[in-house]
Short mmCIF file of N, CA and C in Angstrom, two decimals:
data_model
loop_
_atom_site.label_atom_id
_atom_site.label_comp_id
_atom_site.label_asym_id
_atom_site.label_seq_id
_atom_site.Cartn_x
_atom_site.Cartn_y
_atom_site.Cartn_z
N MET A 1 1.23 -1.45 -0.19
CA MET A 1 -0.17 0.17 -0.01
C MET A 1 0.94 1.15 0.08
N GLU A 2 0.75 2.49 -0.56
CA GLU A 2 1.25 3.53 -0.84
C GLU A 2 1.06 4.38 0.33
N GLU A 3 1.75 4.97 0.81
CA GLU A 3 1.37 6.08 1.94
C GLU A 3 1.35 7.07 1.29
N ASN A 4 -0.13 8.30 1.80
CA ASN A 4 -0.40 9.58 1.15
C ASN A 4 0.90 10.54 2.14
N THR A 5 1.34 10.93 1.21
CA THR A 5 2.36 12.24 1.84
C THR A 5 2.23 13.47 1.35
N ALA A 6 0.60 13.90 1.03
CA ALA A 6 0.34 14.88 0.14
C ALA A 6 0.05 15.79 1.91
N SER A 7 0.67 17.22 1.85
CA SER A 7 0.39 18.03 2.89
C SER A 7 -0.85 18.68 2.42
N CYS A 8 -1.18 19.53 3.71
CA CYS A 8 -2.24 20.27 3.17
C CYS A 8 -2.35 21.54 4.20
N GLU A 9 -3.02 22.80 3.62
CA GLU A 9 -2.21 23.77 4.09
C GLU A 9 -4.17 24.51 4.85
N ILE A 10 -4.27 25.29 5.16
CA ILE A 10 -5.59 26.31 5.47
C ILE A 10 -5.06 27.75 5.03
N THR A 11 -5.88 28.72 4.38
CA THR A 11 -5.48 29.61 3.89
C THR A 11 -6.71 29.95 3.89
N ASN A 12 -7.09 31.97 4.55
CA ASN A 12 -8.04 32.91 4.00
C ASN A 12 -7.86 33.84 3.46
N MET A 13 -9.01 34.55 2.69
CA MET A 13 -8.78 35.52 2.49
C MET A 13 -10.26 36.57 2.39
N VAL A 14 -9.65 37.56 3.25
CA VAL A 14 -11.46 38.26 3.35
C VAL A 14 -11.26 39.42 3.01
N MET A 15 -12.80 39.48 2.60
CA MET A 15 -13.25 40.90 2.04
C MET A 15 -13.44 41.87 2.93
N VAL A 16 -12.86 42.84 3.37
CA VAL A 16 -13.42 43.71 4.19
C VAL A 16 -14.17 45.20 3.93
N GLN A 17 -15.09 45.46 4.02
CA GLN A 17 -16.40 46.59 3.28
C GLN A 17 -16.53 47.36 4.47
N ASN A 18 -16.35 48.96 3.69
CA ASN A 18 -16.50 49.81 4.86
C ASN A 18 -18.51 49.66 3.91
N PRO A 19 -18.86 49.52 5.18
CA PRO A 19 -20.76 49.66 5.04
C PRO A 19 -21.43 50.74 4.22
N GLY A 20 -20.81 51.69 4.38
CA GLY A 20 -21.29 53.32 4.37
C GLY A 20 -21.14 53.63 2.88
N THR A 21 -19.81 53.20 2.18
CA THR A 21 -19.58 53.78 0.79
C THR A 21 -19.26 52.72 -0.29
N GLY A 22 -19.50 51.43 0.62
CA GLY A 22 -19.10 49.95 -0.37
C GLY A 22 -17.85 49.70 -0.54
N GLU A 23 -16.95 50.74 -0.41
CA GLU A 23 -15.36 50.39 -0.88
C GLU A 23 -14.84 48.82 -0.22
N VAL A 24 -13.60 48.68 -0.53
CA VAL A 24 -13.08 47.22 -0.07
C VAL A 24 -11.70 47.93 -0.28
N ILE A 25 -11.72 46.60 0.97
CA ILE A 25 -9.52 46.90 0.98
C ILE A 25 -9.15 46.05 0.31
N VAL A 26 -8.27 46.31 -0.49
CA VAL A 26 -7.52 44.94 -1.56
C VAL A 26 -6.20 45.37 -1.40
N GLN A 27 -5.53 44.55 -1.62
CA GLN A 27 -3.76 44.79 -1.68
C GLN A 27 -2.97 44.19 -2.80
N GLU A 28 -1.86 44.77 -3.49
CA GLU A 28 -1.43 44.78 -4.65
C GLU A 28 -0.16 43.55 -4.24
N ARG A 29 -0.14 42.17 -4.67
CA ARG A 29 0.38 40.71 -4.18
C ARG A 29 1.80 41.15 -5.27
N THR A 30 2.48 40.84 -4.74
CA THR A 30 4.47 41.16 -5.90
C THR A 30 5.03 39.35 -5.24
N LYS A 31 4.64 38.63 -4.32
CA LYS A 31 5.13 37.37 -4.03
C LYS A 31 5.06 36.02 -4.92
N SER A 32 4.37 35.28 -4.28
CA SER A 32 4.01 33.96 -5.23
C SER A 32 2.93 34.50 -6.21
N TRP A 33 2.08 35.28 -6.73
CA TRP A 33 1.58 35.67 -8.17
C TRP A 33 1.40 37.12 -7.59
N PRO A 34 1.05 37.71 -8.67
CA PRO A 34 1.19 39.51 -8.91
C PRO A 34 -0.82 39.18 -8.73
N GLY A 35 -0.43 40.43 -8.47
CA GLY A 35 -1.97 41.35 -9.00
C GLY A 35 -2.68 41.78 -7.71
N ILE A 36 -3.78 41.90 -7.51
CA ILE A 36 -4.85 42.53 -7.14
C ILE A 36 -5.72 41.07 -6.23
N ALA A 37 -5.79 41.29 -4.86
CA ALA A 37 -6.48 40.14 -3.89
C ALA A 37 -6.87 40.89 -2.53
N PHE A 38 -7.73 40.36 -1.97
CA PHE A 38 -8.12 40.55 -0.54
C PHE A 38 -6.91 40.10 0.38
N PRO A 39 -6.52 40.58 1.49
CA PRO A 39 -5.75 40.14 2.64
C PRO A 39 -6.11 39.25 2.96
N GLY A 40 -5.47 38.61 3.36
CA GLY A 40 -5.47 37.20 4.22
C GLY A 40 -3.61 36.21 4.48
N GLY A 41 -4.43 35.06 4.33
CA GLY A 41 -2.93 34.24 5.27
C GLY A 41 -3.56 33.21 5.85
N HIS A 42 -2.33 32.02 5.97
CA HIS A 42 -2.10 31.14 6.20
C HIS A 42 -2.77 30.87 8.18
N ALA A 43 -3.44 30.25 8.31
CA ALA A 43 -3.50 29.63 9.33
C ALA A 43 -2.60 28.93 10.26
N GLU A 44 -2.36 29.01 11.15
CA GLU A 44 -1.27 28.41 12.00
C GLU A 44 -2.16 26.88 12.56
N PRO A 45 -0.79 26.24 12.68
CA PRO A 45 -1.55 25.09 13.11
C PRO A 45 -2.74 24.63 14.77
N GLY A 46 -3.74 24.14 14.36
CA GLY A 46 -4.47 24.11 15.72
C GLY A 46 -5.23 25.53 15.39
N GLU A 47 -4.97 26.15 14.65
CA GLU A 47 -5.81 27.86 14.29
C GLU A 47 -7.19 27.60 13.97
N ALA A 48 -8.18 28.01 14.61
CA ALA A 48 -9.63 28.09 13.65
C ALA A 48 -9.74 29.16 12.44
N ILE A 49 -9.94 28.56 11.21
CA ILE A 49 -10.48 29.64 10.03
C ILE A 49 -10.60 31.02 10.90
N TYR A 50 -11.77 31.00 11.39
CA TYR A 50 -12.06 32.24 12.14
C TYR A 50 -11.08 32.84 12.59
N ASP A 51 -10.21 32.79 13.49
CA ASP A 51 -9.59 33.24 14.35
C ASP A 51 -8.20 33.77 13.62
N SER A 52 -7.97 32.68 12.13
CA SER A 52 -6.69 32.79 11.61
C SER A 52 -7.42 34.62 10.82
N ALA A 53 -8.18 34.68 10.02
CA ALA A 53 -9.23 35.48 9.35
C ALA A 53 -8.88 36.53 9.94
N VAL A 54 -9.20 36.67 11.34
CA VAL A 54 -9.14 37.77 12.30
C VAL A 54 -7.70 38.29 12.53
N ARG A 55 -7.18 37.45 12.91
CA ARG A 55 -5.47 37.77 13.00
C ARG A 55 -4.84 38.54 11.71
N GLU A 56 -5.00 37.71 10.56
CA GLU A 56 -4.37 38.02 9.11
C GLU A 56 -4.69 39.62 9.11
N ILE A 57 -6.28 39.69 9.20
CA ILE A 57 -6.72 41.31 9.09
C ILE A 57 -5.91 42.21 9.87
N ARG A 58 -5.63 41.91 11.11
CA ARG A 58 -5.23 43.11 11.94
C ARG A 58 -3.99 43.11 11.49
N GLU A 59 -3.52 41.78 11.38
CA GLU A 59 -1.54 42.03 10.82
C GLU A 59 -1.30 42.94 9.88
N GLU A 60 -2.27 42.15 8.91
CA GLU A 60 -1.44 43.26 7.23
C GLU A 60 -2.33 44.85 7.52
N THR A 61 -3.68 44.70 8.02
CA THR A 61 -4.19 46.34 7.83
C THR A 61 -4.02 47.54 9.04
N GLY A 62 -3.86 45.87 10.20
CA GLY A 62 -4.40 47.31 11.41
C GLY A 62 -5.50 47.27 12.20
N LEU A 63 -6.55 46.68 11.25
CA LEU A 63 -7.79 46.50 11.66
C LEU A 63 -8.13 45.94 12.48
N GLU A 64 -8.91 45.83 13.54
CA GLU A 64 -10.04 44.81 14.34
C GLU A 64 -11.20 44.26 14.02
N ILE A 65 -11.63 43.30 13.34
CA ILE A 65 -12.68 43.15 12.53
C ILE A 65 -13.05 42.18 13.56
N ARG A 66 -14.78 42.01 13.34
CA ARG A 66 -15.82 40.70 13.68
C ARG A 66 -16.57 40.70 13.02
N ASN A 67 -17.43 40.00 13.97
CA ASN A 67 -18.77 39.01 12.92
C ASN A 67 -18.80 38.44 11.21
N LEU A 68 -17.64 38.04 10.87
CA LEU A 68 -17.15 37.94 9.68
C LEU A 68 -18.29 37.03 9.37
N GLN A 69 -19.32 36.84 7.89
CA GLN A 69 -19.77 36.00 7.80
C GLN A 69 -19.02 34.81 6.73
N TYR A 70 -19.16 34.02 6.53
CA TYR A 70 -18.66 33.35 5.75
C TYR A 70 -19.38 32.86 4.35
N CYS A 71 -18.56 32.81 3.19
CA CYS A 71 -19.18 33.33 1.97
C CYS A 71 -18.57 32.27 1.18
N GLY A 72 -17.57 31.21 1.57
CA GLY A 72 -17.16 30.06 0.85
C GLY A 72 -16.08 29.66 1.03
N MET A 73 -15.85 27.84 0.24
CA MET A 73 -14.62 27.58 0.38
C MET A 73 -14.18 27.24 -0.85
N MET A 74 -12.71 26.88 -1.16
CA MET A 74 -12.16 26.63 -2.35
C MET A 74 -11.06 25.55 -1.79
N TYR A 75 -10.89 24.53 -2.84
CA TYR A 75 -10.42 23.48 -2.35
C TYR A 75 -9.43 22.91 -3.52
N TRP A 76 -8.28 23.11 -3.47
CA TRP A 76 -7.04 22.38 -5.00
C TRP A 76 -6.25 21.41 -4.47
N TYR A 77 -5.99 20.57 -5.60
CA TYR A 77 -4.83 19.72 -5.41
C TYR A 77 -3.52 20.17 -6.52
N ASN A 78 -2.38 20.19 -6.28
CA ASN A 78 -1.43 20.76 -6.95
C ASN A 78 -0.87 19.38 -7.80
N ASN A 79 -1.15 18.74 -8.70
CA ASN A 79 -0.24 17.43 -9.29
C ASN A 79 1.06 17.36 -9.50
N ALA A 80 1.45 18.62 -9.32
CA ALA A 80 3.31 18.72 -9.30
C ALA A 80 3.87 17.91 -8.05
N THR A 81 2.96 18.89 -6.64
CA THR A 81 3.74 18.35 -5.73
C THR A 81 2.89 17.69 -4.69
N ASP A 82 1.77 17.33 -5.41
CA ASP A 82 0.90 16.15 -4.09
C ASP A 82 0.62 16.87 -3.09
N ASP A 83 0.72 18.36 -2.91
CA ASP A 83 -0.06 19.43 -1.97
C ASP A 83 -1.47 19.30 -2.23
#
């Protein structure tokens, strides 16, 4: 029997919107892939996805957010690395 060595990591991406104006916070990415994205990042081992989203927004924007609304999940598999 072949052992599964694939790894799994949880990341988040959070849309922060000003309810008065409808404006959203975006960041220009330059590392892994270039372009505009919502702020976010990786969950630490054992960290809940909600808690990681709150922490990442605080680290990247300085904002303290709460009452997040879940809007979806995406799963993908990297054939080249088995991740």
